[in-house]
């Protein structure tokens, strides 16, 4: 009989053949070692060494991958202003709409919505693999990272330590250093904990990550995030998933005016007019998930959001008229019959 050792994988007790490497164990479970990230006893194991690292009695492993879905495609309506791009951390994009990959009915619907949105970036969550079904579809089955940028995020993290650990695993799983950081303060409001967020941003930047950071609509906090290494500031428009729209235009505008990095509204958008407002305030872009995924027709809403972001950006570039306290006739009054 082959000798076995006891270990813990994703919180579950498991047994593995004695003398087997992590790669052999992963393959034995039915997973492709090239498509997961593994943490052993609190340390990330570089994917290139999974075949060299031998398991030991009592090891504690975490194995994760990306969850979500969708695929980027060209929308039928082309961008009439291809020169109006935006850049974050040296990477340039045409679409100013970033789309999440949660809450959709299935991968097919998610793919169609992302296509209709014209998005070039999607946020993806890092979650444990489903050990009971190694053949279950994974995000990389539906999105080609060579065609669309993955933005791993820390959704569900409530401490800096949790967020940092999550993104270290994300980098090992996919190699991406451009990430979205969010550290939540409580489950009821999902409002950011700025103390923990600043702490995590500083550590991540020091480790070579390029963090785009979800934050409070606070100009001072935004400046502090920049100072410790945030490559983009992402103030909430309203609580995550609320659909309330932009609640504090004054603060968003102050953040935009004071920032030296891109500012993107993140959270709270409910419909297309909300996205247009964010762009009219001068934001470089908008990130949304629930507004599209929970619409009655997510694909049509995704297209509406694409148009709204483009329209709001065009209005901002055009420069709106001045507001007045009294009427000002469009036609001259002189020469009336």
mmCIF file of C-alpha atoms in Angstrom:
data_model
loop_
_atom_site.group_PDB
_atom_site.id
_atom_site.type_symbol
_atom_site.label_atom_id
_atom_site.label_comp_id
_atom_site.label_asym_id
_atom_site.label_seq_id
_atom_site.Cartn_x
_atom_site.Cartn_y
_atom_site.Cartn_z
ATOM 1 C CA UNK A 1 0.000 0.000 0.000
ATOM 2 C CA UNK A 2 1.279 3.467 -0.893
ATOM 3 C CA UNK A 3 2.127 5.556 2.149
ATOM 4 C CA UNK A 4 0.056 8.714 2.599
ATOM 5 C CA UNK A 5 0.354 11.967 4.488
ATOM 6 C CA UNK A 6 -2.384 14.143 5.993
ATOM 7 C CA UNK A 7 -2.792 17.770 4.986
ATOM 8 C CA UNK A 8 -5.413 20.508 4.721
ATOM 9 C CA UNK A 9 -6.563 21.896 1.358
ATOM 10 C CA UNK A 10 -8.907 24.892 1.188
ATOM 11 C CA UNK A 11 -9.970 24.224 4.757
ATOM 12 C CA UNK A 12 -10.724 20.527 4.165
ATOM 13 C CA UNK A 13 -8.728 17.534 5.459
ATOM 14 C CA UNK A 14 -7.077 15.612 2.640
ATOM 15 C CA UNK A 15 -4.563 12.830 2.121
ATOM 16 C CA UNK A 16 -1.822 12.738 -0.482
ATOM 17 C CA UNK A 17 0.709 10.124 -1.572
ATOM 18 C CA UNK A 18 3.912 10.488 0.442
ATOM 19 C CA UNK A 19 6.725 11.994 -1.579
ATOM 20 C CA UNK A 20 4.436 13.673 -4.124
ATOM 21 C CA UNK A 21 5.010 17.207 -5.319
ATOM 22 C CA UNK A 22 2.371 19.924 -5.218
ATOM 23 C CA UNK A 23 1.978 19.685 -8.998
ATOM 24 C CA UNK A 24 1.415 15.925 -8.802
ATOM 25 C CA UNK A 25 -1.139 16.373 -6.033
ATOM 26 C CA UNK A 26 -2.995 19.085 -7.960
ATOM 27 C CA UNK A 27 -3.079 16.899 -11.059
ATOM 28 C CA UNK A 28 -4.249 13.944 -8.981
ATOM 29 C CA UNK A 29 -7.217 16.039 -7.885
ATOM 30 C CA UNK A 30 -8.072 16.622 -11.544
ATOM 31 C CA UNK A 31 -6.844 20.224 -11.904
ATOM 32 C CA UNK A 32 -4.310 21.707 -14.270
ATOM 33 C CA UNK A 33 -1.375 23.060 -12.208
ATOM 34 C CA UNK A 34 -0.856 25.749 -14.835
ATOM 35 C CA UNK A 35 -4.280 27.247 -14.131
ATOM 36 C CA UNK A 36 -4.279 27.617 -10.359
ATOM 37 C CA UNK A 37 -2.262 29.362 -7.671
ATOM 38 C CA UNK A 38 -1.156 27.551 -4.535
ATOM 39 C CA UNK A 39 -0.254 28.847 -1.105
ATOM 40 C CA UNK A 40 1.589 26.457 1.242
ATOM 41 C CA UNK A 41 1.708 27.206 4.954
ATOM 42 C CA UNK A 42 1.106 30.894 4.308
ATOM 43 C CA UNK A 43 3.665 31.300 1.504
ATOM 44 C CA UNK A 44 2.956 31.534 -2.215
ATOM 45 C CA UNK A 45 4.565 28.686 -4.164
ATOM 46 C CA UNK A 46 5.765 30.005 -7.561
ATOM 47 C CA UNK A 47 4.008 28.088 -10.295
ATOM 48 C CA UNK A 48 7.318 27.230 -11.947
ATOM 49 C CA UNK A 49 8.327 25.315 -8.811
ATOM 50 C CA UNK A 50 5.109 23.377 -8.139
ATOM 51 C CA UNK A 51 6.734 20.257 -9.534
ATOM 52 C CA UNK A 52 9.768 20.631 -7.279
ATOM 53 C CA UNK A 53 8.129 21.334 -3.917
ATOM 54 C CA UNK A 54 7.313 18.136 -2.050
ATOM 55 C CA UNK A 55 4.344 17.910 0.282
ATOM 56 C CA UNK A 56 4.905 17.231 3.971
ATOM 57 C CA UNK A 57 2.743 15.920 6.785
ATOM 58 C CA UNK A 58 0.477 18.657 8.156
ATOM 59 C CA UNK A 59 0.859 21.070 5.241
ATOM 60 C CA UNK A 60 -1.902 23.657 4.910
ATOM 61 C CA UNK A 61 -2.653 24.525 1.283
ATOM 62 C CA UNK A 62 -4.874 27.091 -0.398
ATOM 63 C CA UNK A 63 -5.636 26.628 -4.087
ATOM 64 C CA UNK A 64 -7.441 29.405 -5.935
ATOM 65 C CA UNK A 65 -8.446 30.570 -9.396
ATOM 66 C CA UNK A 66 -10.447 33.427 -10.892
ATOM 67 C CA UNK A 67 -14.237 33.400 -10.920
ATOM 68 C CA UNK A 68 -16.567 35.353 -13.176
ATOM 69 C CA UNK A 69 -17.035 35.254 -16.938
ATOM 70 C CA UNK A 70 -17.270 37.085 -20.253
ATOM 71 C CA UNK A 71 -15.343 37.761 -23.422
ATOM 72 C CA UNK A 72 -14.404 41.054 -25.078
ATOM 73 C CA UNK A 73 -15.599 41.679 -28.637
ATOM 74 C CA UNK A 74 -15.847 44.721 -30.870
ATOM 75 C CA UNK A 75 -19.203 46.458 -30.707
ATOM 76 C CA UNK A 76 -20.952 47.287 -33.963
ATOM 77 C CA UNK A 77 -20.700 51.015 -33.241
ATOM 78 C CA UNK A 78 -17.072 52.089 -33.486
ATOM 79 C CA UNK A 79 -15.534 54.841 -31.330
ATOM 80 C CA UNK A 80 -15.639 58.079 -33.298
ATOM 81 C CA UNK A 81 -12.815 59.532 -31.217
ATOM 82 C CA UNK A 82 -10.093 56.896 -31.154
ATOM 83 C CA UNK A 83 -7.547 59.472 -30.030
ATOM 84 C CA UNK A 84 -9.421 60.034 -26.760
ATOM 85 C CA UNK A 85 -7.768 57.251 -24.793
ATOM 86 C CA UNK A 86 -6.874 57.029 -21.128
ATOM 87 C CA UNK A 87 -3.820 55.568 -19.439
ATOM 88 C CA UNK A 88 -3.250 53.909 -16.083
ATOM 89 C CA UNK A 89 0.181 52.731 -14.925
ATOM 90 C CA UNK A 90 1.517 53.080 -18.465
ATOM 91 C CA UNK A 91 -1.267 51.000 -20.055
ATOM 92 C CA UNK A 92 -3.594 52.688 -22.511
ATOM 93 C CA UNK A 93 -7.246 51.847 -23.151
ATOM 94 C CA UNK A 94 -9.969 53.167 -25.430
ATOM 95 C CA UNK A 95 -13.004 52.026 -23.454
ATOM 96 C CA UNK A 96 -13.639 53.974 -20.261
ATOM 97 C CA UNK A 97 -16.089 51.407 -18.940
ATOM 98 C CA UNK A 98 -14.844 48.646 -16.624
ATOM 99 C CA UNK A 99 -17.249 45.789 -16.045
ATOM 100 C CA UNK A 100 -17.500 43.295 -13.202
ATOM 101 C CA UNK A 101 -18.114 39.591 -13.679
ATOM 102 C CA UNK A 102 -20.452 38.652 -10.842
ATOM 103 C CA UNK A 103 -24.222 38.107 -10.482
ATOM 104 C CA UNK A 104 -24.860 37.026 -14.069
ATOM 105 C CA UNK A 105 -27.180 34.123 -14.878
ATOM 106 C CA UNK A 106 -24.349 32.188 -16.510
ATOM 107 C CA UNK A 107 -21.085 32.596 -18.373
ATOM 108 C CA UNK A 108 -22.858 33.026 -21.714
ATOM 109 C CA UNK A 109 -24.889 35.993 -20.506
ATOM 110 C CA UNK A 110 -21.807 37.490 -18.902
ATOM 111 C CA UNK A 111 -19.881 37.129 -22.154
ATOM 112 C CA UNK A 112 -22.631 38.797 -24.157
ATOM 113 C CA UNK A 113 -22.870 41.703 -21.696
ATOM 114 C CA UNK A 114 -19.132 42.337 -21.705
ATOM 115 C CA UNK A 115 -19.180 42.259 -25.498
ATOM 116 C CA UNK A 116 -22.033 44.766 -25.663
ATOM 117 C CA UNK A 117 -20.280 47.064 -23.198
ATOM 118 C CA UNK A 118 -17.128 47.279 -25.298
ATOM 119 C CA UNK A 119 -15.120 46.998 -22.067
ATOM 120 C CA UNK A 120 -11.413 46.226 -22.317
ATOM 121 C CA UNK A 121 -11.028 45.529 -18.584
ATOM 122 C CA UNK A 122 -13.047 43.187 -16.373
ATOM 123 C CA UNK A 123 -12.736 42.759 -12.632
ATOM 124 C CA UNK A 124 -12.391 39.198 -11.398
ATOM 125 C CA UNK A 125 -12.613 37.750 -7.912
ATOM 126 C CA UNK A 126 -10.087 35.304 -6.503
ATOM 127 C CA UNK A 127 -11.789 32.292 -4.943
ATOM 128 C CA UNK A 128 -10.960 28.762 -3.880
ATOM 129 C CA UNK A 129 -11.311 26.165 -6.618
ATOM 130 C CA UNK A 130 -14.258 23.776 -6.412
ATOM 131 C CA UNK A 131 -12.525 20.631 -5.164
ATOM 132 C CA UNK A 132 -15.649 18.537 -5.728
ATOM 133 C CA UNK A 133 -15.733 19.264 -9.469
ATOM 134 C CA UNK A 134 -12.341 19.669 -11.169
ATOM 135 C CA UNK A 135 -14.071 19.835 -14.566
ATOM 136 C CA UNK A 136 -16.212 22.859 -13.629
ATOM 137 C CA UNK A 137 -15.761 25.806 -16.014
ATOM 138 C CA UNK A 138 -13.223 28.413 -14.991
ATOM 139 C CA UNK A 139 -13.027 32.045 -15.991
ATOM 140 C CA UNK A 140 -10.066 31.401 -18.257
ATOM 141 C CA UNK A 141 -12.286 29.055 -20.299
ATOM 142 C CA UNK A 142 -14.378 32.075 -21.324
ATOM 143 C CA UNK A 143 -12.005 35.054 -21.333
ATOM 144 C CA UNK A 144 -8.725 35.170 -23.191
ATOM 145 C CA UNK A 145 -6.328 37.296 -21.115
ATOM 146 C CA UNK A 146 -4.518 38.170 -24.335
ATOM 147 C CA UNK A 147 -7.627 39.999 -25.555
ATOM 148 C CA UNK A 148 -8.982 41.600 -22.412
ATOM 149 C CA UNK A 149 -7.293 42.816 -19.251
ATOM 150 C CA UNK A 150 -8.070 41.016 -16.035
ATOM 151 C CA UNK A 151 -8.254 43.236 -12.968
ATOM 152 C CA UNK A 152 -8.093 40.895 -9.947
ATOM 153 C CA UNK A 153 -9.890 42.427 -6.987
ATOM 154 C CA UNK A 154 -10.131 41.871 -3.255
ATOM 155 C CA UNK A 155 -13.916 41.781 -2.950
ATOM 156 C CA UNK A 156 -14.921 40.474 0.460
ATOM 157 C CA UNK A 157 -11.697 41.404 2.242
ATOM 158 C CA UNK A 158 -12.072 43.275 5.541
ATOM 159 C CA UNK A 159 -8.417 43.669 6.569
ATOM 160 C CA UNK A 160 -5.239 44.773 4.858
ATOM 161 C CA UNK A 161 -3.716 41.381 5.573
ATOM 162 C CA UNK A 162 -6.557 39.533 3.812
ATOM 163 C CA UNK A 163 -6.366 41.823 0.789
ATOM 164 C CA UNK A 164 -2.587 41.548 0.448
ATOM 165 C CA UNK A 165 -2.706 37.767 0.724
ATOM 166 C CA UNK A 166 -5.458 37.576 -1.900
ATOM 167 C CA UNK A 167 -3.545 39.675 -4.412
ATOM 168 C CA UNK A 168 -0.311 37.765 -3.891
ATOM 169 C CA UNK A 169 -2.227 34.626 -4.862
ATOM 170 C CA UNK A 170 -3.813 36.454 -7.792
ATOM 171 C CA UNK A 171 -0.418 37.468 -9.130
ATOM 172 C CA UNK A 172 0.786 33.887 -8.902
ATOM 173 C CA UNK A 173 -2.375 32.586 -10.610
ATOM 174 C CA UNK A 174 -2.248 34.960 -13.550
ATOM 175 C CA UNK A 175 0.871 37.065 -13.388
ATOM 176 C CA UNK A 176 -1.026 40.354 -13.231
ATOM 177 C CA UNK A 177 0.349 43.269 -11.258
ATOM 178 C CA UNK A 178 -2.417 45.770 -12.129
ATOM 179 C CA UNK A 179 -5.015 45.054 -9.445
ATOM 180 C CA UNK A 180 -8.090 46.516 -7.803
ATOM 181 C CA UNK A 181 -7.833 46.919 -4.055
ATOM 182 C CA UNK A 182 -10.810 47.228 -1.771
ATOM 183 C CA UNK A 183 -10.757 46.744 1.992
ATOM 184 C CA UNK A 184 -14.234 46.904 3.462
ATOM 185 C CA UNK A 185 -15.133 48.289 6.849
ATOM 186 C CA UNK A 186 -18.366 46.395 7.506
ATOM 187 C CA UNK A 187 -20.748 44.016 5.776
ATOM 188 C CA UNK A 188 -23.850 46.242 6.022
ATOM 189 C CA UNK A 189 -22.621 49.241 4.018
ATOM 190 C CA UNK A 190 -19.536 47.733 2.314
ATOM 191 C CA UNK A 191 -17.984 51.143 2.896
ATOM 192 C CA UNK A 192 -14.191 51.196 2.643
ATOM 193 C CA UNK A 193 -12.026 51.055 5.753
ATOM 194 C CA UNK A 194 -9.561 53.787 4.779
ATOM 195 C CA UNK A 195 -7.030 52.995 7.499
ATOM 196 C CA UNK A 196 -6.684 49.393 6.317
ATOM 197 C CA UNK A 197 -6.893 50.487 2.672
ATOM 198 C CA UNK A 198 -3.950 52.873 3.050
ATOM 199 C CA UNK A 199 -1.944 50.204 4.848
ATOM 200 C CA UNK A 200 -2.595 47.645 2.102
ATOM 201 C CA UNK A 201 -1.867 50.126 -0.691
ATOM 202 C CA UNK A 202 1.528 50.965 0.747
ATOM 203 C CA UNK A 203 2.546 47.308 1.123
ATOM 204 C CA UNK A 204 1.294 46.327 -2.332
ATOM 205 C CA UNK A 205 3.046 49.225 -4.039
ATOM 206 C CA UNK A 206 6.271 48.304 -2.277
ATOM 207 C CA UNK A 207 5.931 44.732 -3.595
ATOM 208 C CA UNK A 208 5.574 45.908 -7.188
ATOM 209 C CA UNK A 209 1.791 45.827 -7.518
ATOM 210 C CA UNK A 210 -0.052 48.604 -9.348
ATOM 211 C CA UNK A 211 -3.134 49.115 -7.154
ATOM 212 C CA UNK A 212 -6.277 50.831 -8.411
ATOM 213 C CA UNK A 213 -7.963 51.615 -5.116
ATOM 214 C CA UNK A 214 -11.636 51.722 -4.078
ATOM 215 C CA UNK A 215 -12.031 54.485 -1.525
ATOM 216 C CA UNK A 216 -14.340 56.930 0.217
ATOM 217 C CA UNK A 217 -15.389 60.068 -1.655
ATOM 218 C CA UNK A 218 -12.824 62.053 0.329
ATOM 219 C CA UNK A 219 -10.251 64.313 -1.377
ATOM 220 C CA UNK A 220 -7.808 64.011 1.532
ATOM 221 C CA UNK A 221 -7.952 60.219 1.545
ATOM 222 C CA UNK A 222 -7.515 60.241 -2.234
ATOM 223 C CA UNK A 223 -4.357 62.329 -1.946
ATOM 224 C CA UNK A 224 -2.982 60.051 0.759
ATOM 225 C CA UNK A 225 -3.584 56.999 -1.440
ATOM 226 C CA UNK A 226 -1.647 58.633 -4.258
ATOM 227 C CA UNK A 227 1.232 59.378 -1.912
ATOM 228 C CA UNK A 228 1.581 55.722 -0.888
ATOM 229 C CA UNK A 229 1.437 54.307 -4.414
ATOM 230 C CA UNK A 230 -2.120 54.073 -5.799
ATOM 231 C CA UNK A 231 -2.084 54.217 -9.608
ATOM 232 C CA UNK A 232 -5.787 55.097 -9.783
ATOM 233 C CA UNK A 233 -8.315 56.499 -7.313
ATOM 234 C CA UNK A 234 -11.768 54.888 -7.337
ATOM 235 C CA UNK A 235 -14.209 56.743 -5.059
ATOM 236 C CA UNK A 236 -17.629 55.240 -4.534
ATOM 237 C CA UNK A 237 -20.590 57.035 -6.075
ATOM 238 C CA UNK A 238 -22.894 55.324 -3.565
ATOM 239 C CA UNK A 239 -22.787 52.075 -1.572
ATOM 240 C CA UNK A 240 -21.809 48.979 -3.560
ATOM 241 C CA UNK A 241 -24.792 47.420 -5.325
ATOM 242 C CA UNK A 242 -27.214 50.145 -4.217
ATOM 243 C CA UNK A 243 -27.951 51.672 -7.621
ATOM 244 C CA UNK A 244 -28.422 55.078 -5.968
ATOM 245 C CA UNK A 245 -26.254 56.957 -8.466
ATOM 246 C CA UNK A 246 -23.667 59.650 -7.743
ATOM 247 C CA UNK A 247 -24.572 60.972 -4.294
ATOM 248 C CA UNK A 248 -21.817 63.522 -3.783
ATOM 249 C CA UNK A 249 -20.862 65.289 -6.999
ATOM 250 C CA UNK A 250 -18.941 67.992 -5.157
ATOM 251 C CA UNK A 251 -16.502 65.566 -3.552
ATOM 252 C CA UNK A 252 -16.026 63.553 -6.738
ATOM 253 C CA UNK A 253 -15.191 66.742 -8.625
ATOM 254 C CA UNK A 254 -12.736 67.840 -5.906
ATOM 255 C CA UNK A 255 -11.008 64.451 -6.112
ATOM 256 C CA UNK A 256 -10.763 64.764 -9.902
ATOM 257 C CA UNK A 257 -9.361 68.298 -9.666
ATOM 258 C CA UNK A 258 -6.694 67.307 -7.142
ATOM 259 C CA UNK A 259 -5.598 63.947 -8.549
ATOM 260 C CA UNK A 260 -2.506 63.281 -10.629
ATOM 261 C CA UNK A 261 -3.643 59.736 -11.408
ATOM 262 C CA UNK A 262 -6.862 58.566 -13.094
ATOM 263 C CA UNK A 263 -10.079 58.858 -11.089
ATOM 264 C CA UNK A 264 -12.854 56.349 -11.804
ATOM 265 C CA UNK A 265 -16.206 56.143 -10.060
ATOM 266 C CA UNK A 266 -16.589 52.714 -8.519
ATOM 267 C CA UNK A 267 -19.901 51.486 -7.066
ATOM 268 C CA UNK A 268 -23.393 52.926 -6.860
ATOM 269 C CA UNK A 269 -24.230 53.360 -10.538
ATOM 270 C CA UNK A 270 -27.807 52.264 -11.238
ATOM 271 C CA UNK A 271 -28.585 53.345 -14.768
ATOM 272 C CA UNK A 272 -27.063 55.011 -17.801
ATOM 273 C CA UNK A 273 -27.636 58.593 -16.624
ATOM 274 C CA UNK A 274 -25.523 57.879 -13.529
ATOM 275 C CA UNK A 275 -22.621 56.787 -15.723
ATOM 276 C CA UNK A 276 -22.973 59.920 -17.848
ATOM 277 C CA UNK A 277 -22.897 62.112 -14.720
ATOM 278 C CA UNK A 278 -19.672 60.476 -13.543
ATOM 279 C CA UNK A 279 -18.033 61.182 -16.876
ATOM 280 C CA UNK A 280 -19.338 64.767 -16.998
ATOM 281 C CA UNK A 281 -17.594 65.352 -13.659
ATOM 282 C CA UNK A 282 -14.280 64.647 -15.398
ATOM 283 C CA UNK A 283 -13.683 61.081 -14.273
ATOM 284 C CA UNK A 284 -11.503 58.960 -16.528
ATOM 285 C CA UNK A 285 -13.929 56.075 -16.340
ATOM 286 C CA UNK A 286 -16.594 54.133 -14.470
ATOM 287 C CA UNK A 287 -16.608 50.653 -12.958
ATOM 288 C CA UNK A 288 -19.888 48.808 -12.527
ATOM 289 C CA UNK A 289 -21.301 45.327 -12.061
ATOM 290 C CA UNK A 290 -24.748 45.167 -10.472
ATOM 291 C CA UNK A 291 -26.258 47.882 -12.678
ATOM 292 C CA UNK A 292 -25.698 45.651 -15.689
ATOM 293 C CA UNK A 293 -25.965 42.164 -14.193
ATOM 294 C CA UNK A 294 -29.266 42.819 -12.381
ATOM 295 C CA UNK A 295 -30.958 44.678 -15.219
ATOM 296 C CA UNK A 296 -33.927 42.893 -16.800
ATOM 297 C CA UNK A 297 -31.900 42.753 -20.011
ATOM 298 C CA UNK A 298 -28.223 42.822 -19.013
ATOM 299 C CA UNK A 299 -26.941 42.818 -22.577
ATOM 300 C CA UNK A 300 -29.053 45.805 -23.602
ATOM 301 C CA UNK A 301 -28.103 47.652 -20.403
ATOM 302 C CA UNK A 302 -24.441 46.967 -21.074
ATOM 303 C CA UNK A 303 -24.806 48.636 -24.464
ATOM 304 C CA UNK A 304 -26.669 51.549 -22.856
ATOM 305 C CA UNK A 305 -23.818 51.997 -20.373
ATOM 306 C CA UNK A 306 -21.301 52.038 -23.200
ATOM 307 C CA UNK A 307 -23.213 54.845 -24.918
ATOM 308 C CA UNK A 308 -23.692 56.752 -21.641
ATOM 309 C CA UNK A 309 -19.985 56.695 -20.816
ATOM 310 C CA UNK A 310 -19.112 57.865 -24.325
ATOM 311 C CA UNK A 311 -21.787 60.576 -24.217
ATOM 312 C CA UNK A 312 -20.739 61.848 -20.784
ATOM 313 C CA UNK A 313 -17.105 61.960 -21.842
ATOM 314 C CA UNK A 314 -17.964 63.866 -25.021
ATOM 315 C CA UNK A 315 -20.026 66.371 -23.012
ATOM 316 C CA UNK A 316 -17.132 66.889 -20.584
ATOM 317 C CA UNK A 317 -14.701 67.494 -23.438
ATOM 318 C CA UNK A 318 -17.115 69.855 -25.151
ATOM 319 C CA UNK A 319 -17.489 72.022 -22.029
ATOM 320 C CA UNK A 320 -21.021 72.599 -20.812
ATOM 321 C CA UNK A 321 -22.775 75.934 -20.945
ATOM 322 C CA UNK A 322 -22.771 78.180 -17.892
ATOM 323 C CA UNK A 323 -25.742 77.919 -15.558
ATOM 324 C CA UNK A 324 -27.841 81.045 -15.000
ATOM 325 C CA UNK A 325 -30.390 82.130 -12.443
ATOM 326 C CA UNK A 326 -32.770 83.557 -15.054
ATOM 327 C CA UNK A 327 -33.903 82.784 -18.583
ATOM 328 C CA UNK A 328 -31.757 83.718 -21.583
ATOM 329 C CA UNK A 329 -33.675 83.491 -24.897
ATOM 330 C CA UNK A 330 -32.149 81.500 -27.719
ATOM 331 C CA UNK A 331 -33.658 83.809 -30.325
ATOM 332 C CA UNK A 332 -33.075 87.629 -30.217
ATOM 333 C CA UNK A 333 -36.035 89.709 -29.040
ATOM 334 C CA UNK A 334 -35.143 92.668 -31.269
ATOM 335 C CA UNK A 335 -37.089 92.909 -34.511
ATOM 336 C CA UNK A 336 -40.163 91.092 -33.294
ATOM 337 C CA UNK A 337 -43.263 91.562 -35.471
#
